[in-house]
PDB file of C-alpha atoms in Angstrom:
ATOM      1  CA  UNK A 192     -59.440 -36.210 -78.680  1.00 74.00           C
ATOM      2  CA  UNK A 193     -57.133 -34.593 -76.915  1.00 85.00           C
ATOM      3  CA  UNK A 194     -56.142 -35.857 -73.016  1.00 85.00           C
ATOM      4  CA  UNK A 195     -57.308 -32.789 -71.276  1.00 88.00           C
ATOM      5  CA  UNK A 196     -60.513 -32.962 -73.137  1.00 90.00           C
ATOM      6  CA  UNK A 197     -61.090 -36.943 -72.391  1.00 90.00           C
ATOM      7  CA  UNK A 198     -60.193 -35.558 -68.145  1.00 91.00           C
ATOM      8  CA  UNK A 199     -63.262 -33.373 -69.101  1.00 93.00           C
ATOM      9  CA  UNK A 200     -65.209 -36.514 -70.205  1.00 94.00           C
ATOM     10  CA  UNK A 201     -64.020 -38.525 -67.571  1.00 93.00           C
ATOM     11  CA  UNK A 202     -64.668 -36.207 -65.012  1.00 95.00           C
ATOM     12  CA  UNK A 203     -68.181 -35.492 -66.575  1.00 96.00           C
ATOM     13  CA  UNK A 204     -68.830 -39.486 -66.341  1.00 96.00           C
ATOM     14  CA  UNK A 205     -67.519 -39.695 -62.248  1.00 96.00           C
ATOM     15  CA  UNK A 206     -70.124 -36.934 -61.904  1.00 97.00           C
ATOM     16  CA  UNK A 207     -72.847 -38.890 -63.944  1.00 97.00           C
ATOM     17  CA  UNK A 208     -71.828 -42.179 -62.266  1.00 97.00           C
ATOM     18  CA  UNK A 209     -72.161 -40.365 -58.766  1.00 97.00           C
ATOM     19  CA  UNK A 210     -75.212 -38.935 -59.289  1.00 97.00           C
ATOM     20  CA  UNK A 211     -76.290 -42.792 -60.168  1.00 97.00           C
ATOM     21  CA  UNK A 212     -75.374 -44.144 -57.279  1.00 97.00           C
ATOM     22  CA  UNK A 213     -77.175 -41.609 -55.561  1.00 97.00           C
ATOM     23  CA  UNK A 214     -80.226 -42.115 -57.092  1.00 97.00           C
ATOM     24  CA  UNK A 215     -79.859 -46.002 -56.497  1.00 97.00           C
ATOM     25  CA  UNK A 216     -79.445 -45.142 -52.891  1.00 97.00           C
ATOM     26  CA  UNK A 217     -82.360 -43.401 -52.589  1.00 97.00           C
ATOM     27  CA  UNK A 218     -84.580 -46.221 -54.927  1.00 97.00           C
ATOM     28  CA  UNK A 219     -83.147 -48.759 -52.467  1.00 97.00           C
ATOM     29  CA  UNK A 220     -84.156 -46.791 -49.065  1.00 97.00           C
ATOM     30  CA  UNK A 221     -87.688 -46.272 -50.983  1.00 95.00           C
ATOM     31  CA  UNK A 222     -88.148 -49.941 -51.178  1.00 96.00           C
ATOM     32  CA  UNK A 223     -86.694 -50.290 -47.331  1.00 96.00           C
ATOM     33  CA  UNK A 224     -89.132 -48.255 -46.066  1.00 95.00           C
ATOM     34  CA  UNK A 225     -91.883 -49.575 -48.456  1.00 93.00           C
ATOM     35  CA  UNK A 226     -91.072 -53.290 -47.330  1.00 95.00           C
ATOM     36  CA  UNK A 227     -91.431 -52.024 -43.659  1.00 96.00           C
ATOM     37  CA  UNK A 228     -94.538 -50.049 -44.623  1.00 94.00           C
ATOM     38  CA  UNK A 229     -95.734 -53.253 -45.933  1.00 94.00           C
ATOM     39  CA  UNK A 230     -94.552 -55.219 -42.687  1.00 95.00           C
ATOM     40  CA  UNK A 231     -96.039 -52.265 -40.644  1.00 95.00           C
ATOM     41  CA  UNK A 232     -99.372 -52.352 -42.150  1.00 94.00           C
ATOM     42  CA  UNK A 233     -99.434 -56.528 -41.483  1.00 95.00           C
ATOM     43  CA  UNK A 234     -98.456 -56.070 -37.356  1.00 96.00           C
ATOM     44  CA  UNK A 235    -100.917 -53.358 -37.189  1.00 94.00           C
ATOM     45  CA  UNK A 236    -103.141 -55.768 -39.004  1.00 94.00           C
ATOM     46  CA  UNK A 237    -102.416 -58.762 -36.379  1.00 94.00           C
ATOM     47  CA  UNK A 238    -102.737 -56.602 -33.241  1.00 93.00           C
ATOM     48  CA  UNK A 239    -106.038 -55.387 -34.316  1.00 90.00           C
ATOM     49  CA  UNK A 240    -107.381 -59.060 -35.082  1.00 90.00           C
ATOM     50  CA  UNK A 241    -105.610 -60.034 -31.903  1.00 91.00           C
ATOM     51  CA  UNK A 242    -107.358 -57.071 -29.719  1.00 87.00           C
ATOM     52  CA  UNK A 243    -110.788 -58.409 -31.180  1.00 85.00           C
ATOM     53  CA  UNK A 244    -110.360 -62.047 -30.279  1.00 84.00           C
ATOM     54  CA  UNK A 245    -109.922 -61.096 -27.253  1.00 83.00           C
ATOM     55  CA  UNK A 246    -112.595 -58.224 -26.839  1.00 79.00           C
ATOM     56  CA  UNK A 247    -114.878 -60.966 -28.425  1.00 76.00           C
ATOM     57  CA  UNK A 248    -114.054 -63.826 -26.136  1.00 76.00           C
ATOM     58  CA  UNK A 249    -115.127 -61.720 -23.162  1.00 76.00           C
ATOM     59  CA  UNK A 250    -118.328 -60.557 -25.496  1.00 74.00           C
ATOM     60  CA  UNK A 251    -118.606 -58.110 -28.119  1.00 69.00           C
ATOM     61  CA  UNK A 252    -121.328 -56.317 -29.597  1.00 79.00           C
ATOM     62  CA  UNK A 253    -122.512 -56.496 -33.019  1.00 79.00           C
ATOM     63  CA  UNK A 254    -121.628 -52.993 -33.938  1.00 81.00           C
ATOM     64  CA  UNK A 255    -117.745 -53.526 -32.490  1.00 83.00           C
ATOM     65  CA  UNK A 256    -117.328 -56.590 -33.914  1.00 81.00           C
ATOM     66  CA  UNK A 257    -118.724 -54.568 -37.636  1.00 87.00           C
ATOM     67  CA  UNK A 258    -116.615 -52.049 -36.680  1.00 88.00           C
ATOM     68  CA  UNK A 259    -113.582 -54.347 -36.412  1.00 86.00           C
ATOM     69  CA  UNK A 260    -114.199 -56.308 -39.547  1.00 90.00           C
ATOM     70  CA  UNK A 261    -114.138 -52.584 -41.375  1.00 93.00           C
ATOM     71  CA  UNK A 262    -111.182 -51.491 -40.208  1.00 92.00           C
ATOM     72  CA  UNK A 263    -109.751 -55.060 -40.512  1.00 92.00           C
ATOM     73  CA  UNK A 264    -110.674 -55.044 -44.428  1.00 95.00           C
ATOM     74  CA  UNK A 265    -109.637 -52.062 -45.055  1.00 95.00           C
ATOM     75  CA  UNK A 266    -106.165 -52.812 -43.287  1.00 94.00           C
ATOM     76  CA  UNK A 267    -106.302 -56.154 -45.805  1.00 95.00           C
ATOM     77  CA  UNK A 268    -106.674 -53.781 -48.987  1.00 95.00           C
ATOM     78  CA  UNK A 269    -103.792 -51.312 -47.982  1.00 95.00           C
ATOM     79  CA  UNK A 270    -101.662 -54.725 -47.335  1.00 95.00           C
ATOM     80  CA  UNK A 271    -102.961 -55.439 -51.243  1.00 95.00           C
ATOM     81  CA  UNK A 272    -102.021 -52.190 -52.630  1.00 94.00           C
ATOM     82  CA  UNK A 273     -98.754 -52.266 -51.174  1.00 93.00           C
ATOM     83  CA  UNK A 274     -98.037 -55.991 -52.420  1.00 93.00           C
ATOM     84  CA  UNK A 275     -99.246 -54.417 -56.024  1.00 95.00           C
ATOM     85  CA  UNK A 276     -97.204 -51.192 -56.028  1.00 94.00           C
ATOM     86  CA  UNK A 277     -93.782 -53.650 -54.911  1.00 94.00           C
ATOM     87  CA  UNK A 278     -92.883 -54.711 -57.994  1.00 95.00           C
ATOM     88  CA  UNK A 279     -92.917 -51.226 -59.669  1.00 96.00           C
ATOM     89  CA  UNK A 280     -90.993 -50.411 -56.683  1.00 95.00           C
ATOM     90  CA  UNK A 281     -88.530 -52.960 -56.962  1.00 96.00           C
ATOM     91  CA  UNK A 282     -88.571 -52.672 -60.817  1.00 97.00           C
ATOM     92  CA  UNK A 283     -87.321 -48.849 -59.976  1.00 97.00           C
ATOM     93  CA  UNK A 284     -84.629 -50.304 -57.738  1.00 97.00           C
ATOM     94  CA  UNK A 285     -83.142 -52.645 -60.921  1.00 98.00           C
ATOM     95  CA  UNK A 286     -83.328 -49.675 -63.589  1.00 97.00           C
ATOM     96  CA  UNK A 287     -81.159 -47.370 -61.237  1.00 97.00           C
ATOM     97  CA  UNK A 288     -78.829 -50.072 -60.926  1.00 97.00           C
ATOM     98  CA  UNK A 289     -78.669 -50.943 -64.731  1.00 98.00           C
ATOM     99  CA  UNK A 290     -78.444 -46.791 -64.787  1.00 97.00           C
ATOM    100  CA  UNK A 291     -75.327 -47.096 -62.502  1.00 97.00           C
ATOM    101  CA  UNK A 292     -73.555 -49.892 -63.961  1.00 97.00           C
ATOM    102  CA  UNK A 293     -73.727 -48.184 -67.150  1.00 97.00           C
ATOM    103  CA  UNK A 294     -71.974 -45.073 -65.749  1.00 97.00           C
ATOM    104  CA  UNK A 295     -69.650 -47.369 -63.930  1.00 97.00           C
ATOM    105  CA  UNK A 296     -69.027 -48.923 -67.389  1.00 97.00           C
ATOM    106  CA  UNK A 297     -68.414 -45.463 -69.540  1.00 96.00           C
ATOM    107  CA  UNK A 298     -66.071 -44.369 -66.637  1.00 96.00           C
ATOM    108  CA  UNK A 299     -63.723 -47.226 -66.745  1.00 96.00           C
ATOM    109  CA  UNK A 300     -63.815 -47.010 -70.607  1.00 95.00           C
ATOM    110  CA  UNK A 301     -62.885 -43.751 -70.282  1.00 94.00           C
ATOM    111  CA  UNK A 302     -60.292 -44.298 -67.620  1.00 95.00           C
ATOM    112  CA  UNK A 303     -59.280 -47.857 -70.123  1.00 95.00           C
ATOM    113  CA  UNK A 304     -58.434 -45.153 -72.822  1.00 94.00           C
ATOM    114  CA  UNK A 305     -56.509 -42.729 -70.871  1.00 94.00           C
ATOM    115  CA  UNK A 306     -54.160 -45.481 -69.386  1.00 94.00           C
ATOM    116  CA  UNK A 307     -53.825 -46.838 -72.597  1.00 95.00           C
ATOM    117  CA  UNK A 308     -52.227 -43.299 -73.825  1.00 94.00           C
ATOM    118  CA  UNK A 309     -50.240 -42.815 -70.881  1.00 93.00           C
ATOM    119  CA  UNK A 310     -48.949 -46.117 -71.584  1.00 96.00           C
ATOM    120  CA  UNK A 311     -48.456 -45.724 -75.327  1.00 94.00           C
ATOM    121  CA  UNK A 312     -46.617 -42.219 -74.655  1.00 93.00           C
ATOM    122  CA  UNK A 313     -44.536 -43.686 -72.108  1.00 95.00           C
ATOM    123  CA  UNK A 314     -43.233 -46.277 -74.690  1.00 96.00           C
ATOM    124  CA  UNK A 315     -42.615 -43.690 -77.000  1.00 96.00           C
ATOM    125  CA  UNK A 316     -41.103 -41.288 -74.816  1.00 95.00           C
ATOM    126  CA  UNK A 317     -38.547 -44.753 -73.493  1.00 95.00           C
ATOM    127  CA  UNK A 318     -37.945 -45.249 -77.755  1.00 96.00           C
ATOM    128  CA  UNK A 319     -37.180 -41.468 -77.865  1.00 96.00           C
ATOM    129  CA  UNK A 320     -34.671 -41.746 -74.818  1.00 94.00           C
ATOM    130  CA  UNK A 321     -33.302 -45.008 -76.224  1.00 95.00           C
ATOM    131  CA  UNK A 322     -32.261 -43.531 -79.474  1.00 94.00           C
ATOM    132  CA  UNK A 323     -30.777 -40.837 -77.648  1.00 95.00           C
ATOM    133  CA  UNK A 324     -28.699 -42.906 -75.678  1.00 93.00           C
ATOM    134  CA  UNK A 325     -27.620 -44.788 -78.635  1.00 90.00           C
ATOM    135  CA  UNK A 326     -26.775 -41.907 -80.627  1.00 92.00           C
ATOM    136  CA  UNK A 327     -24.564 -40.636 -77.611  1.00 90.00           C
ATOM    137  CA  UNK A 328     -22.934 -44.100 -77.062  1.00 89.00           C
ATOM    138  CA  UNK A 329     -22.201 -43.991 -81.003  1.00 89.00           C
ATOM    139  CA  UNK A 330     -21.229 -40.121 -81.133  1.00 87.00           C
ATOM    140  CA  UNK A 331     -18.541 -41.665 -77.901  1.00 88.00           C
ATOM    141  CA  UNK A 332     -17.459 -44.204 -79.303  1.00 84.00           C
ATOM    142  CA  UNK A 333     -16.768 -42.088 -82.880  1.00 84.00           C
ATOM    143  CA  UNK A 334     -14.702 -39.666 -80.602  1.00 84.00           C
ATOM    144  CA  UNK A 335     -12.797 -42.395 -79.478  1.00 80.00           C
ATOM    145  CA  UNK A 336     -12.094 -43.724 -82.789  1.00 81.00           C
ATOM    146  CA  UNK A 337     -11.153 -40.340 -84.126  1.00 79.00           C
ATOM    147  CA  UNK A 338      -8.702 -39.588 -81.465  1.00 79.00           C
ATOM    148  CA  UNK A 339      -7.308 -42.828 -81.618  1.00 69.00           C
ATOM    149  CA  UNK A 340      -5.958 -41.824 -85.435  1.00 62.00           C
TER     150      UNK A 340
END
């Protein structure tokens, strides 16, 4: 493979490994903002139990205090949803990563090989310029041999 095609590949894989991070951004802010959805949900939770201790200490109705235990449950099973959905979430976040570090990987291989032919057509190119100095310090010091007859 030529080295303009492997700059193709190699800028094809900065583009890939980009994109990655990208998405790993955006898995990460997703479980952010599910963690404070989550943390949220429990405050909302704790003011509400809060607000009807102290409606109740003052004396509450049957109906408010049903009322409260509702909407207290169902705050309890949106808590529980979101504590079953974090792991997928969180699973998400470690895939995108692997995803990323993979693209990482292929874009330093391909960035391994290219320096390895720069390096390797250096070295020739130094060999090349070597012999030519040698053949010129020969072909002088032939002259100088030949005019010294």
């Amino acid at each position: 493979m030529s080295d303009k095609a492997l700059l193709l590949v190699l800028d094809q894989h900065k583009q890939h490994e980009q994109q990655a991070v990208q998405e790993l951004a955006q898995a990460q802010q997703q479980l952010v903002a599910f963690r404070q959805q989550f943390a949220n949900l429990q405050n909302y939770r704790n003011q509400y139990v809060k607000q009807m201790h102290d409606k109740g200490s003052s004396g509450l109705y049957a109906d408010s205090y049903s009322y409260y235990q509702k909407f207290i449950v169902k705050l309890e099973e949106a808590m529980l949803q979101q504590q079953a959905a974090l792991p997928k979430v969180m699973h998400q976040v470690e895939l995108k990563k692997k995803h990323w570090i993979e693209m990482q990987s292929k874009r330093k291989a391909v960035e391994t090989l290219l320096a390895k032919r720069a390096q390797a057509a250096q070295k020739i190119a130094n060999k090349r310029e070597q012999n030519m100095l040698d053949e010129f310090a020969n072909f002088q010091f032939y002259q100088k041999q030949n005019q010294s007859f």
